[in-house]
Short mmCIF file of C-alpha atoms in Angstrom, two decimals:
data_model
loop_
_atom_site.label_atom_id
_atom_site.label_comp_id
_atom_site.label_asym_id
_atom_site.label_seq_id
_atom_site.Cartn_x
_atom_site.Cartn_y
_atom_site.Cartn_z
CA MET A 18 34.51 35.47 19.33
CA ALA A 19 36.47 37.76 17.07
CA SER A 20 39.19 39.81 18.74
CA SER A 21 39.42 43.51 18.20
CA SER A 22 42.42 44.81 16.27
CA ALA A 23 44.84 47.22 17.93
CA ALA A 24 47.76 49.22 16.75
CA PRO A 25 50.91 49.21 18.92
CA LEU A 26 52.38 52.55 19.96
CA CYS A 27 55.96 53.25 20.93
CA GLY A 28 56.69 52.85 24.64
CA GLY A 29 54.65 49.70 24.81
CA ALA A 30 51.33 51.46 24.77
CA VAL A 31 48.54 50.16 22.61
CA LEU A 32 45.96 52.17 20.66
CA ALA A 33 42.62 50.43 20.53
CA ALA A 34 40.86 50.25 17.15
CA ALA A 35 37.75 51.81 18.55
CA ALA A 36 37.86 55.62 18.57
CA PRO A 37 38.40 57.06 22.07
CA ARG A 38 35.79 59.40 23.60
CA LYS A 39 36.55 63.06 23.12
CA SER A 40 37.11 64.88 26.40
CA PRO A 41 36.12 68.52 26.66
CA ALA A 42 39.05 70.94 26.80
CA SER A 43 39.56 72.79 30.03
CA SER A 44 40.16 76.57 30.10
CA SER A 45 42.67 76.06 32.82
CA CYS A 46 44.91 74.40 30.26
CA ALA A 47 45.63 71.49 32.70
CA ALA A 48 48.18 68.94 31.62
CA ILE A 49 46.86 66.33 29.29
CA LEU A 50 48.18 62.73 29.63
CA ARG A 51 49.52 61.42 26.34
CA PRO A 52 51.29 58.12 25.29
CA PRO A 53 55.06 58.70 25.81
CA CYS A 54 56.02 58.58 22.11
CA LEU A 55 59.28 59.76 20.74
CA ALA A 56 59.66 63.21 19.23
CA SER A 57 60.53 63.40 15.52
CA SER A 58 62.22 66.79 15.50
CA SER A 59 65.07 65.81 13.18
CA ILE A 60 64.91 66.99 9.59
CA ALA A 61 65.82 64.39 6.89
CA ALA A 62 68.54 65.29 4.48
CA GLU A 63 67.28 66.18 1.02
CA SER A 64 67.93 63.31 -1.52
CA SER A 65 69.07 63.62 -5.04
CA LEU A 66 65.67 62.07 -6.09
CA PHE A 67 63.88 64.84 -4.21
CA ARG A 68 65.98 67.53 -5.98
CA ARG A 69 65.16 66.01 -9.38
CA VAL A 70 61.37 65.78 -8.63
CA CYS A 71 61.24 69.37 -7.31
CA GLY A 72 63.52 70.75 -10.08
CA LEU A 73 66.12 71.96 -7.64
CA GLY A 74 69.75 72.15 -8.50
CA VAL A 75 72.68 72.63 -6.16
CA ALA A 76 72.43 76.22 -4.98
CA LYS A 77 75.55 78.36 -4.11
CA SER A 78 73.51 80.23 -1.53
CA PRO A 79 72.52 78.59 1.79
CA SER A 80 68.84 79.10 0.98
CA ARG A 81 66.83 78.04 -2.07
CA THR A 82 63.44 78.95 -3.44
CA LEU A 83 60.89 76.22 -3.34
CA LEU A 84 59.91 75.87 -7.07
CA SER A 85 56.91 73.67 -6.40
CA THR A 86 54.83 73.77 -3.27
CA SER A 87 53.73 70.22 -3.96
CA CYS A 88 57.18 69.27 -2.60
CA LYS A 89 58.04 68.99 1.07
CA LEU A 90 58.96 72.30 2.69
CA SER A 91 62.24 71.75 4.43
CA GLN A 92 64.92 73.61 6.41
CA GLY A 93 66.73 76.04 4.01
CA ASP A 94 63.73 76.57 1.71
CA VAL A 95 62.25 79.96 1.09
CA LEU A 96 58.66 80.35 2.48
CA PRO A 97 56.19 80.03 -0.42
CA SER A 98 53.48 82.62 -0.88
CA PHE A 99 50.09 81.85 0.48
CA ASN A 100 46.67 83.49 1.25
CA LEU A 101 44.53 82.31 4.18
CA LYS A 102 41.68 83.77 6.16
CA ASP A 103 42.15 84.76 9.79
CA GLN A 104 39.64 84.45 12.69
CA GLU A 105 38.06 87.70 11.58
CA GLY A 106 37.49 86.44 8.04
CA ARG A 107 40.21 88.73 6.57
CA VAL A 108 42.57 87.40 3.94
CA VAL A 109 46.20 87.36 5.12
CA ASN A 110 49.01 87.12 2.64
CA SER A 111 52.35 85.65 3.68
CA SER A 112 54.04 88.86 2.49
CA LYS A 113 52.73 90.38 5.75
CA PHE A 114 55.49 88.60 7.54
CA LYS A 115 58.43 89.90 5.55
CA ASN A 116 61.41 91.38 7.42
CA LYS A 117 60.63 89.73 10.72
CA PRO A 118 60.84 86.19 12.15
CA VAL A 119 57.61 84.18 12.16
CA VAL A 120 56.50 81.00 13.81
CA LEU A 121 53.89 79.03 11.81
CA TYR A 122 52.46 76.15 13.80
CA PHE A 123 50.08 73.68 12.21
CA TYR A 124 47.77 71.78 14.63
CA PRO A 125 44.95 69.27 14.11
CA ALA A 126 41.87 71.03 15.51
CA ASP A 127 40.45 73.79 17.74
CA GLU A 128 39.34 72.66 21.22
CA SER A 129 41.06 69.27 21.14
CA PRO A 130 43.02 68.66 24.40
CA GLY A 131 46.51 68.62 22.82
CA CYS A 132 45.83 71.60 20.58
CA THR A 133 44.44 73.57 23.49
CA LYS A 134 47.59 72.79 25.49
CA GLU A 135 49.79 73.87 22.65
CA ALA A 136 47.92 77.13 22.00
CA CYS A 137 48.17 77.91 25.78
CA ALA A 138 51.91 77.25 25.71
CA PHE A 139 52.36 79.79 22.94
CA ARG A 140 50.06 82.24 24.74
CA ASP A 141 51.94 81.95 28.04
CA SER A 142 55.32 82.53 26.24
CA TYR A 143 53.96 85.23 23.97
CA ASP A 144 55.92 88.07 25.57
CA LYS A 145 59.12 86.11 24.87
CA PHE A 146 58.22 85.70 21.18
CA ARG A 147 57.41 89.44 20.97
CA LYS A 148 60.74 90.26 22.61
CA ALA A 149 62.45 88.21 19.93
CA GLY A 150 60.62 90.26 17.35
CA ALA A 151 58.64 87.26 16.11
CA GLU A 152 55.05 86.75 15.13
CA VAL A 153 53.18 83.57 16.08
CA ILE A 154 50.53 82.17 13.73
CA GLY A 155 48.43 79.06 14.31
CA ILE A 156 47.00 77.15 11.32
CA SER A 157 44.32 74.42 11.08
CA ALA A 158 41.40 73.49 8.84
CA ASP A 159 38.88 74.91 11.26
CA THR A 160 36.64 77.76 10.10
CA PRO A 161 37.31 81.45 10.96
CA GLU A 162 34.30 81.30 13.27
CA SER A 163 35.72 78.34 15.14
CA HIS A 164 39.14 80.09 15.40
CA LYS A 165 37.47 83.23 16.78
CA ALA A 166 35.66 81.31 19.46
CA PHE A 167 38.78 79.32 20.33
CA ALA A 168 40.98 82.44 20.56
CA LYS A 169 38.35 84.24 22.66
CA LYS A 170 37.86 81.31 25.12
CA TYR A 171 41.59 80.91 25.79
CA ARG A 172 42.59 84.59 25.41
CA LEU A 173 45.02 83.80 22.54
CA PRO A 174 46.86 87.03 21.52
CA PHE A 175 47.98 85.77 18.12
CA THR A 176 46.45 85.11 14.71
CA LEU A 177 44.82 81.85 13.75
CA LEU A 178 44.49 81.03 10.00
CA THR A 179 42.12 78.72 8.18
CA ASP A 180 43.64 76.12 5.91
CA GLU A 181 40.50 75.11 4.09
CA GLY A 182 40.52 71.43 3.11
CA ASN A 183 44.09 71.18 4.58
CA LYS A 184 45.37 72.33 1.14
CA LEU A 185 48.45 74.21 2.45
CA ARG A 186 49.20 71.34 4.78
CA LYS A 187 49.21 68.92 1.84
CA ASP A 188 51.20 71.31 -0.42
CA TRP A 189 53.87 71.52 2.22
CA GLY A 190 54.03 67.81 2.78
CA ILE A 191 53.22 67.83 6.46
CA PRO A 192 52.94 64.15 7.46
CA GLY A 193 49.88 62.81 9.28
CA ASP A 194 49.92 60.47 12.27
CA PHE A 195 48.29 57.06 12.72
CA PHE A 196 48.60 56.19 9.03
CA GLY A 197 47.36 59.61 7.95
CA SER A 198 44.13 59.60 10.04
CA LEU A 199 45.21 62.38 12.30
CA PRO A 200 46.63 65.72 10.85
CA GLY A 201 50.25 66.23 11.89
CA ARG A 202 51.39 68.72 14.47
CA GLN A 203 54.24 70.60 12.80
CA THR A 204 55.93 73.95 13.41
CA TYR A 205 58.12 76.17 11.24
CA VAL A 206 60.45 78.98 12.23
CA ILE A 207 61.04 81.49 9.40
CA ASP A 208 63.75 84.09 9.66
CA LYS A 209 63.74 87.74 8.49
CA LYS A 210 64.76 86.71 4.99
CA GLY A 211 61.89 84.25 4.65
CA VAL A 212 64.13 81.18 4.98
CA VAL A 213 62.91 78.15 6.98
CA ARG A 214 65.23 77.70 9.96
CA LEU A 215 63.46 74.95 11.84
CA VAL A 216 60.90 72.23 11.09
CA PHE A 217 59.68 70.59 14.33
CA ASN A 218 57.13 67.76 14.41
CA ASN A 219 55.86 66.27 17.71
CA GLN A 220 52.23 65.07 18.04
CA PHE A 221 52.25 63.95 21.65
CA GLN A 222 54.17 66.73 23.43
CA PRO A 223 52.33 69.79 22.11
CA GLU A 224 53.87 72.23 24.64
CA LYS A 225 57.43 71.48 23.30
CA HIS A 226 56.61 73.40 20.10
CA ALA A 227 56.76 76.72 21.95
CA MET A 228 59.91 75.71 23.84
CA GLU A 229 61.81 74.50 20.72
CA THR A 230 60.91 77.46 18.55
CA LEU A 231 62.01 79.92 21.29
CA LYS A 232 65.45 78.28 21.41
CA VAL A 233 65.90 78.84 17.70
CA LEU A 234 64.63 82.39 17.78
CA GLU A 235 66.99 83.29 20.61
CA SER A 236 69.94 81.91 18.72
CA MET A 237 69.16 83.82 15.51
#
């Protein structure tokens, strides 16, 4: 009898090859048990090869403009321009966020347990984000209609944008999980000048995204 293949996870847990059953999200935003994997919140230093590929020289200023959005968006880069639809179907341009801090969090999908928990964490801390003068924006490949239903169900007070075909995610080089089969969960903090101040990636502790971004905003 052939044995089923399994992929090991950190912490000794094992992910079975068979896809797990999807559990319905709870509107109470109850805690979701996840494998205790390590956070990958550190940002890798930019290599000389990366600078050559992206056409970036050594800048005298602490920030630099990203010349090609096909390169990874990293700390110190200037936010590239983009246009995405919100949950009402309206096109939102990134210029809307000029002169104020903004938190852009990319998540895998509406209604999934981890994404629901993350959205609720941002919702529950929303007053603190507003006090810091920051705008919170969630981004996934879901349709505007899906975003609208998701925001209504969980009373989300912030904008959700549709990254159709995960194009922006790919342009910014957001890494996937489980060999790319699961879209990555990555959050950016952008300051008033449009410069990336934090890149935080953690798939298995979704509520930490709100916590970590607040720390950065409060120190700015």
